[in-house]
Amino acid sequence: MSVATAPRARLARRGGWPEALTSTDHKQIGLNLGACSLFFFLLGGVFALILRTQLAQSNMQVLSDNSYNEIFTMHGSTMIYLFVTPMAVAMATYLVPLQIGAVRLSAPRLSLAGFWTWLAGGLVMESSWLTADGAGRTGWSSYVPMSNSTNTPGVGQDLWVIGVILVALGLTAMSICVTVTVARRRAPGMALLRMPVFTWTALLSVLMIVAAFPMLILAMTLLFIDRTGAGHIYTGFAGAIDYQDLFWFFGHPVVYVMFFPYLGGAAEAVAVNAHKRWFGYTAFVVSIMMFSALSMAVWSHHMYTTGGVTNQYFAFTSTLLLVPAGIEYFDMIGTLIGGAIVLRASMLFALTFFLQFLVGGLSGVFVASPVLDYHAYGTYIVVAHFHYTLFAGSIFGFFAAAYHWFPKLTGALLREGLGKLQLAVMVIGTNLTFFPMFFLGNDGMPRRVSRYPTHPEWGTLNLLETIGAGIIALGVLIFLINVIVSLRRRIVAGDDPWLGHTLEWATTSPPPPLNFEAPLPPVRSYAPLLDLREQQLDRERRLEGAPA
Amino acid sequence: MRGGAIAILAWATVLLVLFIGNWIWDAKPVNAATAAFAAVVTYATGVALWLARREALRPGPPAPRSEPESVPQSSLAAVLIGLSVGTILFGLAWANFLVYFGAGILVLSLGRLVLELRSERATRRRLLGEEEPR
Ligand SMILES: [Cu+2]
């Protein structure tokens, strides 16, 4: 066990908010980041509902064109920069040290400073609403020349750009801490190939952040310089392509940052609820290493139709992504086969994550093909595709993780009944909202428009989507009620309510300041607690079989 | 610590191979520069870990840590650094005085950070001193 000899009496006592806000305990930093992300999730959700209200029928007058641009920009930006990505980092910051048996995070001050930089970025970005010219309004990708000061003047767009820079700085700092922690603080016995599945997914996510997010900072800094009039960097066609190259060098990997930790969470939930160790562990590790590296080498597939990239190479690497993705599904099925499966809310969310992500993944095969992408580009097919990966996929993975680890974070169980109700409601809402988008897109409905031609079929499909969005909101509301009810009228979880496999279940719920008070169990595989239980069972069997 | 750099260097190598492929088929200067940057950052992380401790490249499970460390419980300096960076950049878009204000806070918080780190080091030295007689 790691030895930290700081006197216990001097460690922060939980309670007061000044302690909570300045704490260098990775659990507190993770909780703070997670809680703020969740708040932004609700905000981004409200933006989505406003968008869907405008689109419910062909000529609704809820929003002006300009406000529509602001709302869809801030919906995407809030969800990506302020919820799904930071929530992934929050999960890594909270869980990774526990899973690897470390008593603390490396460089916790850097992580804390990163959290505050990120939060400042979020507030700056949302503060663009308060400006006279309105919020950021050129999409989450903010393409040049649309986003330059001639086409989108005003301080609101400047604040959006600054917000993105701060967010990227903060998350990069926090990711460095997780990377170093995994490298330096694993418990005795925990060789690399004994790290839990979630830890692997988190490690690769933070590596992608460290390698790719600086390009976002660079892209946005240059855009800001251009906007102030101090430079002429992104000029002409070449400038527009350069911006996109820089942006998508970050923009594709971030999709995987928004996927891996949720995949890891769902995988842990599947393994624990099947009472089996994750099947094909080594293949899984190798495959997600390939998966994440490949995802750093596909960025130009967002630019097929610009004529400024080599489509063949990027189509090749993009299609290659199928191989590691297939291995993950194979492993998931292998874990289920022969398992003693318990269909808890976490398990159901995890299985739904895998099923619905399949729709997102398979539609990705289509848009990875340049020929088909010329048809799909800029239409609702793309919107359907990435909402199936990010919402139907990652968000369901997030809820799987939430139901799985909430007891560890709080010491209380979430209500199973409400969880299953939430799942049912959200499955209906999600598919009602996003599946019709495939038909609309295939029919040529462009994305990012506030009005569309009056056409009976389009009207019906859009109305269905709007109803679906309302149903999703209901699902999220059920989750919030569940959290409040479960915290108010607590059902005590105990240290290890699910018979977990990994070290975080070997400590109290919530864990103490230095994570582990009792000595850690020996680590001989990636499921040390399962090893212990199997040994115990073996011993009991041998005693039963032994002559009296 | 043991083996910590291996995964990172392995990943960096896969990246490098892919980026070379990218360079062969799509030799654009911007792409070469971004890819090179990512590969260099990843390799540098691995190498830094190896320089900190050589066992970072040795495979196998880590051994128990024996050296004591002092664990910080909170850091006002870190909070202020984050917020002052935010203030400076916010000021660039909003009002210049915030840039100076933020820079002032940043300098003060860096000063406080030095104090925090020194007291942490002192605690550690005291712990080491207490351990020695044993
Ligand atoms: Cu992509």
PDB file of C-alpha atoms in Angstrom, chain A residues 2-3 5-6 10-12 21-24 104 108-109 112-113 116-117 120 124 127 131 155 158-159 162 165-166 179 183-192 200 204 207-208 210-211 214-215 224 241-242 245-246 249 289-290 292-294 296-297 299 308-310 313-314, chain B residues 1-4 6-8 10-11 14-15 18-19 21-22 25-26 28 30-31 34-35 37-38 41-42 45 49 52-53 60-65 67-76 78-79 81-83 85-86 89-90 92-94 113 116-117 120 123 126-127 131:
ATOM      1  CA  SER A   2       1.141   3.509  -0.685  1.00  0.00           C
ATOM      2  CA  VAL A   3       2.396   5.123   2.441  1.00  0.00           C
ATOM      3  CA  THR A   5       2.398   9.756   6.485  1.00  0.00           C
ATOM      4  CA  ALA A   6       0.680  13.123   6.686  1.00  0.00           C
ATOM      5  CA  ARG A  10      -4.546  17.663   9.627  1.00  0.00           C
ATOM      6  CA  LEU A  11      -6.607  16.475   6.683  1.00  0.00           C
ATOM      7  CA  ALA A  12      -9.569  18.484   5.501  1.00  0.00           C
ATOM      8  CA  LEU A  21     -13.960  24.763  -3.132  1.00  0.00           C
ATOM      9  CA  THR A  22     -10.251  24.869  -2.302  1.00  0.00           C
ATOM     10  CA  SER A  23      -9.760  21.184  -1.499  1.00  0.00           C
ATOM     11  CA  THR A  24      -6.925  19.367  -3.252  1.00  0.00           C
ATOM     12  CA  ARG A 104      -4.064  10.817  -3.772  1.00  0.00           C
ATOM     13  CA  PRO A 108      -3.459  18.099  -7.119  1.00  0.00           C
ATOM     14  CA  ARG A 109      -2.900  21.876  -7.204  1.00  0.00           C
ATOM     15  CA  LEU A 112      -7.576  22.321  -8.809  1.00  0.00           C
ATOM     16  CA  ALA A 113      -6.288  25.281 -10.834  1.00  0.00           C
ATOM     17  CA  TRP A 116     -11.227  26.787 -11.771  1.00  0.00           C
ATOM     18  CA  THR A 117      -9.852  27.727 -15.179  1.00  0.00           C
ATOM     19  CA  ALA A 120     -14.108  30.441 -15.501  1.00  0.00           C
ATOM     20  CA  VAL A 124     -17.171  33.461 -19.720  1.00  0.00           C
ATOM     21  CA  SER A 127     -21.657  35.396 -20.207  1.00  0.00           C
ATOM     22  CA  THR A 131     -23.764  41.160 -24.456  1.00  0.00           C
ATOM     23  CA  VAL A 155     -17.948  40.924 -28.085  1.00  0.00           C
ATOM     24  CA  ASP A 158     -15.158  37.057 -28.600  1.00  0.00           C
ATOM     25  CA  LEU A 159     -16.287  35.826 -25.195  1.00  0.00           C
ATOM     26  CA  ILE A 162     -12.103  33.089 -24.885  1.00  0.00           C
ATOM     27  CA  ILE A 165      -9.607  28.647 -24.713  1.00  0.00           C
ATOM     28  CA  LEU A 166     -10.086  28.624 -20.931  1.00  0.00           C
ATOM     29  CA  THR A 179      -1.869  10.792 -16.610  1.00  0.00           C
ATOM     30  CA  ALA A 183       2.016   6.380 -14.298  1.00  0.00           C
ATOM     31  CA  ARG A 184       3.334   6.967 -10.783  1.00  0.00           C
ATOM     32  CA  ARG A 185       0.821   5.950  -8.154  1.00  0.00           C
ATOM     33  CA  ARG A 186      -0.449   2.484  -8.942  1.00  0.00           C
ATOM     34  CA  ALA A 187      -0.686   0.227  -5.899  1.00  0.00           C
ATOM     35  CA  PRO A 188       1.892  -2.509  -5.380  1.00  0.00           C
ATOM     36  CA  GLY A 189       1.113  -5.362  -7.720  1.00  0.00           C
ATOM     37  CA  MET A 190      -0.840  -3.255 -10.180  1.00  0.00           C
ATOM     38  CA  ALA A 191       1.132  -3.755 -13.377  1.00  0.00           C
ATOM     39  CA  LEU A 192      -0.202  -1.940 -16.429  1.00  0.00           C
ATOM     40  CA  TRP A 200      -7.567   2.259 -19.203  1.00  0.00           C
ATOM     41  CA  LEU A 204      -6.378   7.033 -23.078  1.00  0.00           C
ATOM     42  CA  LEU A 207      -3.735  11.254 -23.230  1.00  0.00           C
ATOM     43  CA  MET A 208      -5.896  12.349 -26.164  1.00  0.00           C
ATOM     44  CA  VAL A 210      -3.026  16.295 -23.666  1.00  0.00           C
ATOM     45  CA  ALA A 211      -2.093  15.561 -27.281  1.00  0.00           C
ATOM     46  CA  PRO A 214      -3.477  22.344 -27.424  1.00  0.00           C
ATOM     47  CA  MET A 215      -4.516  22.535 -31.093  1.00  0.00           C
ATOM     48  CA  PHE A 224      -9.100  35.706 -31.478  1.00  0.00           C
ATOM     49  CA  ILE A 241      -8.919  25.048 -44.520  1.00  0.00           C
ATOM     50  CA  ASP A 242      -6.075  25.698 -42.067  1.00  0.00           C
ATOM     51  CA  ASP A 245      -7.402  21.325 -39.969  1.00  0.00           C
ATOM     52  CA  LEU A 246      -6.419  22.759 -36.594  1.00  0.00           C
ATOM     53  CA  PHE A 249      -7.264  17.814 -35.022  1.00  0.00           C
ATOM     54  CA  MET A 289      -5.019   1.848 -27.588  1.00  0.00           C
ATOM     55  CA  MET A 290      -5.416   1.396 -31.353  1.00  0.00           C
ATOM     56  CA  SER A 292      -7.666   6.117 -29.510  1.00  0.00           C
ATOM     57  CA  ALA A 293      -4.525   6.426 -31.638  1.00  0.00           C
ATOM     58  CA  LEU A 294      -6.553   5.920 -34.821  1.00  0.00           C
ATOM     59  CA  MET A 296      -6.121  10.980 -33.647  1.00  0.00           C
ATOM     60  CA  ALA A 297      -5.550  10.224 -37.327  1.00  0.00           C
ATOM     61  CA  TRP A 299      -9.718  14.290 -38.339  1.00  0.00           C
ATOM     62  CA  GLY A 308      -8.820  20.485 -49.325  1.00  0.00           C
ATOM     63  CA  VAL A 309      -7.885  17.058 -47.962  1.00  0.00           C
ATOM     64  CA  THR A 310      -6.806  13.606 -49.136  1.00  0.00           C
ATOM     65  CA  TYR A 313      -6.322   8.244 -46.507  1.00  0.00           C
ATOM     66  CA  PHE A 314      -8.851   9.593 -44.044  1.00  0.00           C
TER      67      PHE A 314
ATOM     68  CA  MET B   1       5.844   4.072 -10.740  1.00  0.00           C
ATOM     69  CA  ARG B   2       7.203   0.922 -12.310  1.00  0.00           C
ATOM     70  CA  GLY B   3       6.260   0.639 -15.981  1.00  0.00           C
ATOM     71  CA  GLY B   4       4.391   3.935 -15.950  1.00  0.00           C
ATOM     72  CA  ILE B   6       5.537   2.152 -21.161  1.00  0.00           C
ATOM     73  CA  ALA B   7       1.865   2.629 -22.056  1.00  0.00           C
ATOM     74  CA  ILE B   8       2.445   6.252 -22.958  1.00  0.00           C
ATOM     75  CA  ALA B  10       3.691   2.649 -26.804  1.00  0.00           C
ATOM     76  CA  TRP B  11       0.744   4.880 -27.589  1.00  0.00           C
ATOM     77  CA  VAL B  14       1.298   3.996 -32.665  1.00  0.00           C
ATOM     78  CA  LEU B  15       0.504   7.690 -33.154  1.00  0.00           C
ATOM     79  CA  LEU B  18      -0.245   6.706 -38.202  1.00  0.00           C
ATOM     80  CA  PHE B  19       1.074  10.218 -38.600  1.00  0.00           C
ATOM     81  CA  GLY B  21       1.090   7.364 -43.011  1.00  0.00           C
ATOM     82  CA  ASN B  22      -0.778  10.631 -42.933  1.00  0.00           C
ATOM     83  CA  TRP B  25      -0.596  10.482 -48.323  1.00  0.00           C
ATOM     84  CA  ASP B  26      -1.528  13.962 -47.178  1.00  0.00           C
ATOM     85  CA  LYS B  28       0.170  19.318 -45.852  1.00  0.00           C
ATOM     86  CA  VAL B  30      -0.369  22.258 -41.164  1.00  0.00           C
ATOM     87  CA  ASN B  31      -1.169  18.588 -40.722  1.00  0.00           C
ATOM     88  CA  THR B  34      -0.089  19.362 -35.666  1.00  0.00           C
ATOM     89  CA  ALA B  35       0.730  15.675 -35.886  1.00  0.00           C
ATOM     90  CA  PHE B  37       3.292  18.336 -32.038  1.00  0.00           C
ATOM     91  CA  ALA B  38       0.987  15.611 -30.726  1.00  0.00           C
ATOM     92  CA  VAL B  41       4.059  15.957 -26.520  1.00  0.00           C
ATOM     93  CA  THR B  42       3.199  12.317 -25.953  1.00  0.00           C
ATOM     94  CA  THR B  45       5.433  12.886 -21.320  1.00  0.00           C
ATOM     95  CA  LEU B  49       8.342  10.075 -16.448  1.00  0.00           C
ATOM     96  CA  ALA B  52      11.946  11.217 -13.020  1.00  0.00           C
ATOM     97  CA  ARG B  53      12.399   7.540 -12.273  1.00  0.00           C
ATOM     98  CA  GLY B  60       6.132  -5.554 -14.044  1.00  0.00           C
ATOM     99  CA  PRO B  61       4.076  -4.583 -11.034  1.00  0.00           C
ATOM    100  CA  PRO B  62       5.121  -1.596  -8.881  1.00  0.00           C
ATOM    101  CA  ALA B  63       6.691  -2.212  -5.480  1.00  0.00           C
ATOM    102  CA  PRO B  64       5.331  -0.608  -2.279  1.00  0.00           C
ATOM    103  CA  ARG B  65       6.306   3.050  -1.866  1.00  0.00           C
ATOM    104  CA  GLU B  67       9.136   7.352   1.207  1.00  0.00           C
ATOM    105  CA  PRO B  68       6.780   9.561   3.205  1.00  0.00           C
ATOM    106  CA  GLU B  69       5.032  12.459   1.536  1.00  0.00           C
ATOM    107  CA  SER B  70       3.068  15.375   2.834  1.00  0.00           C
ATOM    108  CA  VAL B  71      -0.364  15.638   1.284  1.00  0.00           C
ATOM    109  CA  PRO B  72      -1.813  19.113   0.758  1.00  0.00           C
ATOM    110  CA  GLN B  73      -5.387  19.433   1.946  1.00  0.00           C
ATOM    111  CA  SER B  74      -6.337  22.640   0.204  1.00  0.00           C
ATOM    112  CA  SER B  75      -4.770  25.314  -1.936  1.00  0.00           C
ATOM    113  CA  LEU B  76      -6.020  28.843  -2.199  1.00  0.00           C
ATOM    114  CA  ALA B  78      -4.354  27.044  -7.100  1.00  0.00           C
ATOM    115  CA  VAL B  79      -7.892  28.447  -7.001  1.00  0.00           C
ATOM    116  CA  ILE B  81      -4.289  30.942 -10.328  1.00  0.00           C
ATOM    117  CA  GLY B  82      -7.231  29.390 -12.179  1.00  0.00           C
ATOM    118  CA  LEU B  83      -9.444  32.397 -11.589  1.00  0.00           C
ATOM    119  CA  VAL B  85      -6.021  33.228 -15.774  1.00  0.00           C
ATOM    120  CA  GLY B  86      -9.759  33.392 -16.403  1.00  0.00           C
ATOM    121  CA  LEU B  89      -8.440  36.260 -20.784  1.00  0.00           C
ATOM    122  CA  PHE B  90     -11.904  37.611 -20.000  1.00  0.00           C
ATOM    123  CA  LEU B  92      -8.829  40.641 -23.293  1.00  0.00           C
ATOM    124  CA  ALA B  93     -12.340  40.451 -24.710  1.00  0.00           C
ATOM    125  CA  TRP B  94     -14.177  42.670 -22.263  1.00  0.00           C
ATOM    126  CA  LEU B 113       1.976  28.950  -4.256  1.00  0.00           C
ATOM    127  CA  GLU B 116       2.502  26.567   0.104  1.00  0.00           C
ATOM    128  CA  LEU B 117       5.117  24.423  -1.608  1.00  0.00           C
ATOM    129  CA  GLU B 120       4.835  21.281   2.224  1.00  0.00           C
ATOM    130  CA  THR B 123       6.536  19.112   6.568  1.00  0.00           C
ATOM    131  CA  ARG B 126      10.138  16.980   9.389  1.00  0.00           C
ATOM    132  CA  LEU B 127       8.498  13.637   8.646  1.00  0.00           C
ATOM    133  CA  GLU B 131      11.488   8.601  10.699  1.00  0.00           C
TER     134      GLU B 131
END
